């Protein structure tokens, strides 16, 4: 996935999706231009996403508009659920296993399945056996349906009876050290600007709407597109000194701090669209 396409995903997921799912090309060019994308780069990205079935293009006179497709909406809603509404239910001690046997002739499907499993928070117990402490059956069913791989996949509920500990299983299936380092780095990079913006607001100094939009966009863009987005593992399975909770709290606080003016800025830009 190209970076420009990923940025359009973020824009639609965090803003356009909540405003009818359609935007004028001129507005998209203006918003994406704030991050260094040229008009030609934005137009090329939108055209490419339309060919791939993520967007639908429509015209009104000389003006073009791009609407999200059901395919894109599904992806965006999954991402929003993962980022803004993670599960906090206590762990019941059970594990949920997915196994697959996809023939070599369909290895492209195999790669797509693995990518989706990683996004859902599964870890690889073995090459074709993936595991989660969360019951993600409904999410798995959607993936299996979308890829049409029912004959090749099985899903189980299990209890661990030995011989390692549950924490050792987690350490084997997920790179918690790397994930914790990512969270620590995220906090190091974003806490200073959060505290600066918070102090400015408390002192009665206004933040520019465009500044709020730019900072919130990049905050969400990194958090959403990172391969290290929260695995949502139960607290009982996490290591001491876990930074994930702190990173999640910072993300939410900073997001809320910037939201009012960021939303107002996007409303202003989108309102420039010509009438259809």
PDB file of C-alpha atoms in Angstrom:
ATOM      1  CA  UNK A   1       0.000   0.000   0.000  1.00  0.00           C
ATOM      2  CA  UNK A   2       1.459   3.316  -0.973  1.00  0.00           C
ATOM      3  CA  UNK A   3       1.871   6.010   1.634  1.00  0.00           C
ATOM      4  CA  UNK A   4      -0.391   8.433  -0.250  1.00  0.00           C
ATOM      5  CA  UNK A   5      -3.144   5.818  -0.438  1.00  0.00           C
ATOM      6  CA  UNK A   6      -2.765   5.097   3.245  1.00  0.00           C
ATOM      7  CA  UNK A   7      -3.127   8.807   3.972  1.00  0.00           C
ATOM      8  CA  UNK A   8      -6.378   8.913   2.009  1.00  0.00           C
ATOM      9  CA  UNK A   9      -7.576   5.966   4.090  1.00  0.00           C
ATOM     10  CA  UNK A  10      -6.858   7.994   7.225  1.00  0.00           C
ATOM     11  CA  UNK A  11      -8.665  11.059   5.868  1.00  0.00           C
ATOM     12  CA  UNK A  12     -11.773   9.091   4.944  1.00  0.00           C
ATOM     13  CA  UNK A  13     -11.709   7.016   8.113  1.00  0.00           C
ATOM     14  CA  UNK A  14     -11.353   9.920  10.526  1.00  0.00           C
ATOM     15  CA  UNK A  15     -13.312  12.627   8.702  1.00  0.00           C
ATOM     16  CA  UNK A  16     -15.043  11.933   5.384  1.00  0.00           C
ATOM     17  CA  UNK A  17     -16.716   8.756   6.653  1.00  0.00           C
ATOM     18  CA  UNK A  18     -18.628  10.845   9.207  1.00  0.00           C
ATOM     19  CA  UNK A  19     -19.708  13.391   6.595  1.00  0.00           C
ATOM     20  CA  UNK A  20     -21.591  11.239   4.132  1.00  0.00           C
ATOM     21  CA  UNK A  21     -18.558   9.421   2.748  1.00  0.00           C
ATOM     22  CA  UNK A  22     -18.079  11.724  -0.254  1.00  0.00           C
ATOM     23  CA  UNK A  23     -15.671  14.596  -0.923  1.00  0.00           C
ATOM     24  CA  UNK A  24     -14.902  16.955  -3.793  1.00  0.00           C
ATOM     25  CA  UNK A  25     -11.542  16.360  -5.438  1.00  0.00           C
ATOM     26  CA  UNK A  26     -10.538  19.973  -4.828  1.00  0.00           C
ATOM     27  CA  UNK A  27     -11.093  19.602  -1.082  1.00  0.00           C
ATOM     28  CA  UNK A  28      -9.084  16.390  -0.987  1.00  0.00           C
ATOM     29  CA  UNK A  29      -6.236  18.083  -2.864  1.00  0.00           C
ATOM     30  CA  UNK A  30      -6.218  20.976  -0.385  1.00  0.00           C
ATOM     31  CA  UNK A  31      -6.244  18.722   2.679  1.00  0.00           C
ATOM     32  CA  UNK A  32      -3.607  16.317   1.380  1.00  0.00           C
ATOM     33  CA  UNK A  33      -1.496  19.227   0.171  1.00  0.00           C
ATOM     34  CA  UNK A  34      -0.892  20.169   3.809  1.00  0.00           C
ATOM     35  CA  UNK A  35       1.264  17.039   4.055  1.00  0.00           C
ATOM     36  CA  UNK A  36       3.350  17.732   0.983  1.00  0.00           C
ATOM     37  CA  UNK A  37       1.334  15.821  -1.624  1.00  0.00           C
ATOM     38  CA  UNK A  38       1.088  17.559  -4.988  1.00  0.00           C
ATOM     39  CA  UNK A  39      -2.170  17.949  -6.873  1.00  0.00           C
ATOM     40  CA  UNK A  40      -1.012  15.372  -9.422  1.00  0.00           C
ATOM     41  CA  UNK A  41      -0.060  12.918  -6.675  1.00  0.00           C
ATOM     42  CA  UNK A  42      -3.483  13.235  -5.054  1.00  0.00           C
ATOM     43  CA  UNK A  43      -5.327  12.839  -8.365  1.00  0.00           C
ATOM     44  CA  UNK A  44      -3.247   9.783  -9.254  1.00  0.00           C
ATOM     45  CA  UNK A  45      -3.867   8.226  -5.845  1.00  0.00           C
ATOM     46  CA  UNK A  46      -7.623   8.800  -6.032  1.00  0.00           C
ATOM     47  CA  UNK A  47      -7.759   7.346  -9.536  1.00  0.00           C
ATOM     48  CA  UNK A  48      -5.776   4.293  -8.453  1.00  0.00           C
ATOM     49  CA  UNK A  49      -8.006   3.741  -5.417  1.00  0.00           C
ATOM     50  CA  UNK A  50     -11.064   3.987  -7.654  1.00  0.00           C
ATOM     51  CA  UNK A  51      -9.677   1.271  -9.946  1.00  0.00           C
ATOM     52  CA  UNK A  52      -9.044  -0.928  -6.911  1.00  0.00           C
ATOM     53  CA  UNK A  53     -12.619  -0.580  -5.690  1.00  0.00           C
ATOM     54  CA  UNK A  54     -11.934   1.563  -2.629  1.00  0.00           C
ATOM     55  CA  UNK A  55     -13.571   4.712  -4.037  1.00  0.00           C
ATOM     56  CA  UNK A  56     -16.240   5.550  -6.616  1.00  0.00           C
ATOM     57  CA  UNK A  57     -15.838   8.615  -8.815  1.00  0.00           C
ATOM     58  CA  UNK A  58     -18.777  10.747  -9.939  1.00  0.00           C
ATOM     59  CA  UNK A  59     -18.931  13.968 -11.938  1.00  0.00           C
ATOM     60  CA  UNK A  60     -21.037  17.110 -11.744  1.00  0.00           C
ATOM     61  CA  UNK A  61     -20.235  19.355 -14.667  1.00  0.00           C
ATOM     62  CA  UNK A  62     -16.482  19.960 -14.626  1.00  0.00           C
ATOM     63  CA  UNK A  63     -16.125  18.786 -11.028  1.00  0.00           C
ATOM     64  CA  UNK A  64     -15.408  15.292  -9.742  1.00  0.00           C
ATOM     65  CA  UNK A  65     -16.260  13.737  -6.393  1.00  0.00           C
ATOM     66  CA  UNK A  66     -15.012  10.563  -4.710  1.00  0.00           C
ATOM     67  CA  UNK A  67     -17.253   8.417  -2.513  1.00  0.00           C
ATOM     68  CA  UNK A  68     -16.269   5.551  -0.243  1.00  0.00           C
ATOM     69  CA  UNK A  69     -17.379   2.105  -1.398  1.00  0.00           C
ATOM     70  CA  UNK A  70     -18.886  -0.544   0.915  1.00  0.00           C
ATOM     71  CA  UNK A  71     -15.507  -2.294   0.730  1.00  0.00           C
ATOM     72  CA  UNK A  72     -13.720   0.777   2.069  1.00  0.00           C
ATOM     73  CA  UNK A  73     -16.390   1.494   4.683  1.00  0.00           C
ATOM     74  CA  UNK A  74     -16.031  -2.013   6.092  1.00  0.00           C
ATOM     75  CA  UNK A  75     -12.269  -1.581   6.385  1.00  0.00           C
ATOM     76  CA  UNK A  76     -12.604   1.847   8.004  1.00  0.00           C
ATOM     77  CA  UNK A  77     -15.173   0.653  10.532  1.00  0.00           C
ATOM     78  CA  UNK A  78     -12.957  -2.285  11.494  1.00  0.00           C
ATOM     79  CA  UNK A  79     -10.060   0.079  12.024  1.00  0.00           C
ATOM     80  CA  UNK A  80     -12.137   2.529  14.076  1.00  0.00           C
ATOM     81  CA  UNK A  81     -13.378  -0.281  16.298  1.00  0.00           C
ATOM     82  CA  UNK A  82      -9.823  -1.460  16.872  1.00  0.00           C
ATOM     83  CA  UNK A  83      -8.442   2.005  17.666  1.00  0.00           C
ATOM     84  CA  UNK A  84     -11.259   3.725  19.532  1.00  0.00           C
ATOM     85  CA  UNK A  85     -13.184   0.840  21.110  1.00  0.00           C
ATOM     86  CA  UNK A  86     -10.741  -1.921  22.104  1.00  0.00           C
ATOM     87  CA  UNK A  87     -12.035  -4.752  24.221  1.00  0.00           C
ATOM     88  CA  UNK A  88     -11.503  -4.634  27.979  1.00  0.00           C
ATOM     89  CA  UNK A  89     -13.363  -7.742  29.082  1.00  0.00           C
ATOM     90  CA  UNK A  90     -11.421  -9.965  31.495  1.00  0.00           C
ATOM     91  CA  UNK A  91      -9.658 -12.995  30.077  1.00  0.00           C
ATOM     92  CA  UNK A  92     -11.505 -16.283  30.639  1.00  0.00           C
ATOM     93  CA  UNK A  93      -8.340 -18.374  30.282  1.00  0.00           C
ATOM     94  CA  UNK A  94      -9.280 -19.769  26.892  1.00  0.00           C
ATOM     95  CA  UNK A  95      -7.367 -19.537  23.653  1.00  0.00           C
ATOM     96  CA  UNK A  96      -8.857 -19.263  20.180  1.00  0.00           C
ATOM     97  CA  UNK A  97      -7.000 -21.025  17.405  1.00  0.00           C
ATOM     98  CA  UNK A  98      -7.222 -20.634  13.660  1.00  0.00           C
ATOM     99  CA  UNK A  99      -5.570 -23.185  11.409  1.00  0.00           C
ATOM    100  CA  UNK A 100      -5.365 -23.140   7.655  1.00  0.00           C
ATOM    101  CA  UNK A 101      -4.134 -25.313   4.815  1.00  0.00           C
ATOM    102  CA  UNK A 102      -4.187 -23.153   1.704  1.00  0.00           C
ATOM    103  CA  UNK A 103      -2.613 -24.743  -1.397  1.00  0.00           C
ATOM    104  CA  UNK A 104       0.481 -23.234  -2.956  1.00  0.00           C
ATOM    105  CA  UNK A 105      -1.531 -22.321  -6.039  1.00  0.00           C
ATOM    106  CA  UNK A 106      -3.453 -19.868  -3.818  1.00  0.00           C
ATOM    107  CA  UNK A 107      -0.478 -18.435  -1.928  1.00  0.00           C
ATOM    108  CA  UNK A 108      -1.678 -14.878  -2.612  1.00  0.00           C
ATOM    109  CA  UNK A 109      -4.767 -15.661  -0.530  1.00  0.00           C
ATOM    110  CA  UNK A 110      -2.514 -17.098   2.147  1.00  0.00           C
ATOM    111  CA  UNK A 111      -0.570 -13.843   2.349  1.00  0.00           C
ATOM    112  CA  UNK A 112      -3.773 -11.815   2.545  1.00  0.00           C
ATOM    113  CA  UNK A 113      -5.113 -14.046   5.315  1.00  0.00           C
ATOM    114  CA  UNK A 114      -1.923 -13.640   7.353  1.00  0.00           C
ATOM    115  CA  UNK A 115      -2.058  -9.873   6.945  1.00  0.00           C
ATOM    116  CA  UNK A 116      -5.640  -9.755   8.176  1.00  0.00           C
ATOM    117  CA  UNK A 117      -4.856 -12.023  11.113  1.00  0.00           C
ATOM    118  CA  UNK A 118      -2.026  -9.731  12.169  1.00  0.00           C
ATOM    119  CA  UNK A 119      -4.369  -6.761  11.963  1.00  0.00           C
ATOM    120  CA  UNK A 120      -6.930  -8.558  14.152  1.00  0.00           C
ATOM    121  CA  UNK A 121      -4.248  -9.172  16.768  1.00  0.00           C
ATOM    122  CA  UNK A 122      -3.559 -12.866  16.224  1.00  0.00           C
ATOM    123  CA  UNK A 123      -0.097 -14.259  16.846  1.00  0.00           C
ATOM    124  CA  UNK A 124       1.562 -17.121  14.964  1.00  0.00           C
ATOM    125  CA  UNK A 125       1.858 -20.176  17.198  1.00  0.00           C
ATOM    126  CA  UNK A 126       3.199 -22.084  14.201  1.00  0.00           C
ATOM    127  CA  UNK A 127       3.296 -21.265  10.493  1.00  0.00           C
ATOM    128  CA  UNK A 128      -0.305 -22.278   9.821  1.00  0.00           C
ATOM    129  CA  UNK A 129      -1.685 -22.062  13.374  1.00  0.00           C
ATOM    130  CA  UNK A 130      -2.601 -18.659  14.735  1.00  0.00           C
ATOM    131  CA  UNK A 131      -3.798 -17.878  18.236  1.00  0.00           C
ATOM    132  CA  UNK A 132      -5.625 -15.179  20.185  1.00  0.00           C
ATOM    133  CA  UNK A 133      -6.838 -14.872  23.798  1.00  0.00           C
ATOM    134  CA  UNK A 134      -9.902 -13.042  22.469  1.00  0.00           C
ATOM    135  CA  UNK A 135     -12.906 -14.695  20.853  1.00  0.00           C
ATOM    136  CA  UNK A 136     -12.639 -13.158  17.388  1.00  0.00           C
ATOM    137  CA  UNK A 137     -14.885 -15.653  15.644  1.00  0.00           C
ATOM    138  CA  UNK A 138     -17.164 -13.013  14.115  1.00  0.00           C
ATOM    139  CA  UNK A 139     -14.191 -11.066  12.802  1.00  0.00           C
ATOM    140  CA  UNK A 140     -12.635 -14.265  11.436  1.00  0.00           C
ATOM    141  CA  UNK A 141     -15.888 -15.193   9.702  1.00  0.00           C
ATOM    142  CA  UNK A 142     -15.877 -11.845   7.893  1.00  0.00           C
ATOM    143  CA  UNK A 143     -12.297 -12.391   6.736  1.00  0.00           C
ATOM    144  CA  UNK A 144     -12.986 -15.941   5.585  1.00  0.00           C
ATOM    145  CA  UNK A 145     -16.111 -14.785   3.763  1.00  0.00           C
ATOM    146  CA  UNK A 146     -14.310 -11.915   2.043  1.00  0.00           C
ATOM    147  CA  UNK A 147     -11.459 -14.146   0.885  1.00  0.00           C
ATOM    148  CA  UNK A 148     -13.767 -17.100   0.101  1.00  0.00           C
ATOM    149  CA  UNK A 149     -11.448 -19.599   1.796  1.00  0.00           C
ATOM    150  CA  UNK A 150     -13.945 -21.650   3.825  1.00  0.00           C
ATOM    151  CA  UNK A 151     -12.597 -25.076   2.722  1.00  0.00           C
ATOM    152  CA  UNK A 152      -9.106 -24.218   3.961  1.00  0.00           C
ATOM    153  CA  UNK A 153      -9.729 -22.744   7.428  1.00  0.00           C
ATOM    154  CA  UNK A 154     -10.785 -24.124  10.818  1.00  0.00           C
ATOM    155  CA  UNK A 155     -11.419 -22.272  14.075  1.00  0.00           C
ATOM    156  CA  UNK A 156     -11.179 -23.767  17.588  1.00  0.00           C
ATOM    157  CA  UNK A 157     -11.682 -22.844  21.222  1.00  0.00           C
ATOM    158  CA  UNK A 158      -9.059 -24.408  23.478  1.00  0.00           C
ATOM    159  CA  UNK A 159      -7.540 -24.488  26.942  1.00  0.00           C
ATOM    160  CA  UNK A 160      -3.828 -24.681  27.493  1.00  0.00           C
ATOM    161  CA  UNK A 161      -2.849 -27.846  29.419  1.00  0.00           C
ATOM    162  CA  UNK A 162       0.947 -27.583  29.291  1.00  0.00           C
ATOM    163  CA  UNK A 163       3.815 -27.433  29.100  1.00  0.00           C
ATOM    164  CA  UNK A 164       4.838 -23.771  29.057  1.00  0.00           C
ATOM    165  CA  UNK A 165       3.129 -20.856  30.806  1.00  0.00           C
ATOM    166  CA  UNK A 166       0.578 -18.609  29.141  1.00  0.00           C
ATOM    167  CA  UNK A 167       3.082 -15.761  29.345  1.00  0.00           C
ATOM    168  CA  UNK A 168       5.647 -17.895  27.521  1.00  0.00           C
ATOM    169  CA  UNK A 169       3.102 -18.588  24.791  1.00  0.00           C
ATOM    170  CA  UNK A 170       2.557 -14.843  24.396  1.00  0.00           C
ATOM    171  CA  UNK A 171       6.303 -14.228  24.238  1.00  0.00           C
ATOM    172  CA  UNK A 172       6.570 -16.858  21.498  1.00  0.00           C
ATOM    173  CA  UNK A 173       3.662 -15.563  19.400  1.00  0.00           C
ATOM    174  CA  UNK A 174       4.104 -11.802  19.732  1.00  0.00           C
ATOM    175  CA  UNK A 175       7.204  -9.625  19.793  1.00  0.00           C
ATOM    176  CA  UNK A 176       6.275  -7.756  22.961  1.00  0.00           C
ATOM    177  CA  UNK A 177       9.738  -6.246  23.325  1.00  0.00           C
ATOM    178  CA  UNK A 178       9.500  -4.580  19.934  1.00  0.00           C
ATOM    179  CA  UNK A 179       5.928  -3.501  20.610  1.00  0.00           C
ATOM    180  CA  UNK A 180       6.843  -2.012  23.976  1.00  0.00           C
ATOM    181  CA  UNK A 181       9.724  -0.112  22.369  1.00  0.00           C
ATOM    182  CA  UNK A 182       7.294   1.292  19.793  1.00  0.00           C
ATOM    183  CA  UNK A 183       4.966   2.504  22.544  1.00  0.00           C
ATOM    184  CA  UNK A 184       7.840   4.090  24.450  1.00  0.00           C
ATOM    185  CA  UNK A 185       8.967   5.878  21.281  1.00  0.00           C
ATOM    186  CA  UNK A 186       5.405   7.015  20.542  1.00  0.00           C
ATOM    187  CA  UNK A 187       5.159   8.563  24.012  1.00  0.00           C
ATOM    188  CA  UNK A 188       8.578  10.208  23.700  1.00  0.00           C
ATOM    189  CA  UNK A 189       7.677  11.815  20.372  1.00  0.00           C
ATOM    190  CA  UNK A 190       4.122  12.953  21.098  1.00  0.00           C
ATOM    191  CA  UNK A 191       4.052  13.839  24.795  1.00  0.00           C
ATOM    192  CA  UNK A 192       6.093  17.088  24.448  1.00  0.00           C
ATOM    193  CA  UNK A 193       3.802  18.538  21.756  1.00  0.00           C
ATOM    194  CA  UNK A 194       0.715  17.376  23.673  1.00  0.00           C
ATOM    195  CA  UNK A 195       1.906  19.125  26.825  1.00  0.00           C
ATOM    196  CA  UNK A 196       2.804  22.239  24.816  1.00  0.00           C
ATOM    197  CA  UNK A 197      -0.603  22.442  23.173  1.00  0.00           C
ATOM    198  CA  UNK A 198      -2.353  21.712  26.445  1.00  0.00           C
ATOM    199  CA  UNK A 199      -0.402  24.480  28.208  1.00  0.00           C
ATOM    200  CA  UNK A 200      -1.168  26.953  25.417  1.00  0.00           C
ATOM    201  CA  UNK A 201      -4.876  26.277  25.708  1.00  0.00           C
ATOM    202  CA  UNK A 202      -4.829  26.545  29.508  1.00  0.00           C
ATOM    203  CA  UNK A 203      -3.073  29.900  29.149  1.00  0.00           C
ATOM    204  CA  UNK A 204      -5.843  31.120  26.874  1.00  0.00           C
ATOM    205  CA  UNK A 205      -3.792  30.977  23.687  1.00  0.00           C
ATOM    206  CA  UNK A 206      -5.705  29.725  20.698  1.00  0.00           C
ATOM    207  CA  UNK A 207      -4.489  26.944  18.440  1.00  0.00           C
ATOM    208  CA  UNK A 208      -4.872  27.403  14.706  1.00  0.00           C
ATOM    209  CA  UNK A 209      -7.494  25.027  13.220  1.00  0.00           C
ATOM    210  CA  UNK A 210      -5.123  23.960  10.425  1.00  0.00           C
ATOM    211  CA  UNK A 211      -2.450  23.154  13.010  1.00  0.00           C
ATOM    212  CA  UNK A 212      -4.912  21.060  15.015  1.00  0.00           C
ATOM    213  CA  UNK A 213      -5.983  19.180  11.905  1.00  0.00           C
ATOM    214  CA  UNK A 214      -2.414  18.490  10.808  1.00  0.00           C
ATOM    215  CA  UNK A 215      -1.297  17.237  14.186  1.00  0.00           C
ATOM    216  CA  UNK A 216      -4.388  15.103  14.797  1.00  0.00           C
ATOM    217  CA  UNK A 217      -4.177  13.662  11.311  1.00  0.00           C
ATOM    218  CA  UNK A 218      -0.585  12.507  11.794  1.00  0.00           C
ATOM    219  CA  UNK A 219      -1.363  11.203  15.282  1.00  0.00           C
ATOM    220  CA  UNK A 220      -4.181   9.034  13.944  1.00  0.00           C
ATOM    221  CA  UNK A 221      -2.333   8.140  10.748  1.00  0.00           C
ATOM    222  CA  UNK A 222       0.611   6.695  12.619  1.00  0.00           C
ATOM    223  CA  UNK A 223      -1.492   4.976  15.246  1.00  0.00           C
ATOM    224  CA  UNK A 224      -3.811   3.455  12.640  1.00  0.00           C
ATOM    225  CA  UNK A 225      -1.270   2.382  10.046  1.00  0.00           C
ATOM    226  CA  UNK A 226       1.423   1.099  12.396  1.00  0.00           C
ATOM    227  CA  UNK A 227       1.891  -2.690  12.351  1.00  0.00           C
ATOM    228  CA  UNK A 228       2.297  -2.369  16.118  1.00  0.00           C
ATOM    229  CA  UNK A 229      -1.189  -1.047  16.798  1.00  0.00           C
ATOM    230  CA  UNK A 230      -2.509  -2.319  20.130  1.00  0.00           C
ATOM    231  CA  UNK A 231      -2.837  -6.101  20.219  1.00  0.00           C
ATOM    232  CA  UNK A 232      -5.481  -5.744  22.928  1.00  0.00           C
ATOM    233  CA  UNK A 233      -3.980  -8.567  24.962  1.00  0.00           C
ATOM    234  CA  UNK A 234      -5.486  -9.093  28.443  1.00  0.00           C
ATOM    235  CA  UNK A 235      -3.468  -7.426  31.235  1.00  0.00           C
ATOM    236  CA  UNK A 236      -2.707 -10.827  32.783  1.00  0.00           C
ATOM    237  CA  UNK A 237      -0.603 -11.725  29.748  1.00  0.00           C
ATOM    238  CA  UNK A 238       1.461  -8.547  29.532  1.00  0.00           C
ATOM    239  CA  UNK A 239       4.963  -8.039  30.833  1.00  0.00           C
ATOM    240  CA  UNK A 240       5.998  -5.699  33.642  1.00  0.00           C
ATOM    241  CA  UNK A 241       6.679  -2.142  32.543  1.00  0.00           C
ATOM    242  CA  UNK A 242       4.133  -2.343  29.731  1.00  0.00           C
ATOM    243  CA  UNK A 243       3.935   1.012  27.905  1.00  0.00           C
ATOM    244  CA  UNK A 244       0.826   0.271  25.868  1.00  0.00           C
ATOM    245  CA  UNK A 245      -1.649   1.705  28.362  1.00  0.00           C
ATOM    246  CA  UNK A 246       0.303   4.946  28.583  1.00  0.00           C
ATOM    247  CA  UNK A 247       0.504   5.249  24.806  1.00  0.00           C
ATOM    248  CA  UNK A 248      -3.209   4.590  24.412  1.00  0.00           C
ATOM    249  CA  UNK A 249      -4.070   7.162  27.068  1.00  0.00           C
ATOM    250  CA  UNK A 250      -1.818   9.772  25.431  1.00  0.00           C
ATOM    251  CA  UNK A 251      -3.355   9.063  22.033  1.00  0.00           C
ATOM    252  CA  UNK A 252      -6.894   9.551  23.331  1.00  0.00           C
ATOM    253  CA  UNK A 253      -6.080  12.689  25.331  1.00  0.00           C
ATOM    254  CA  UNK A 254      -4.230  14.337  22.460  1.00  0.00           C
ATOM    255  CA  UNK A 255      -6.909  13.323  19.973  1.00  0.00           C
ATOM    256  CA  UNK A 256      -9.636  14.861  22.150  1.00  0.00           C
ATOM    257  CA  UNK A 257      -7.614  18.026  22.742  1.00  0.00           C
ATOM    258  CA  UNK A 258      -7.303  18.712  19.017  1.00  0.00           C
ATOM    259  CA  UNK A 259     -10.676  17.429  17.841  1.00  0.00           C
ATOM    260  CA  UNK A 260     -12.936  20.487  17.982  1.00  0.00           C
ATOM    261  CA  UNK A 261     -10.751  22.717  15.841  1.00  0.00           C
ATOM    262  CA  UNK A 262      -9.574  19.903  13.590  1.00  0.00           C
ATOM    263  CA  UNK A 263     -13.168  18.991  12.806  1.00  0.00           C
ATOM    264  CA  UNK A 264     -14.068  22.636  12.198  1.00  0.00           C
ATOM    265  CA  UNK A 265     -11.156  23.028   9.787  1.00  0.00           C
ATOM    266  CA  UNK A 266     -12.229  19.991   7.735  1.00  0.00           C
ATOM    267  CA  UNK A 267     -15.829  21.231   7.685  1.00  0.00           C
ATOM    268  CA  UNK A 268     -14.625  24.561   6.287  1.00  0.00           C
ATOM    269  CA  UNK A 269     -12.539  22.945   3.550  1.00  0.00           C
ATOM    270  CA  UNK A 270     -15.240  20.456   2.532  1.00  0.00           C
ATOM    271  CA  UNK A 271     -17.832  23.259   2.429  1.00  0.00           C
ATOM    272  CA  UNK A 272     -15.937  24.800  -0.486  1.00  0.00           C
ATOM    273  CA  UNK A 273     -17.201  22.028  -2.738  1.00  0.00           C
ATOM    274  CA  UNK A 274     -19.414  23.183  -5.644  1.00  0.00           C
ATOM    275  CA  UNK A 275     -23.061  22.216  -5.499  1.00  0.00           C
ATOM    276  CA  UNK A 276     -23.912  19.035  -7.373  1.00  0.00           C
TER     277      UNK A 276
END
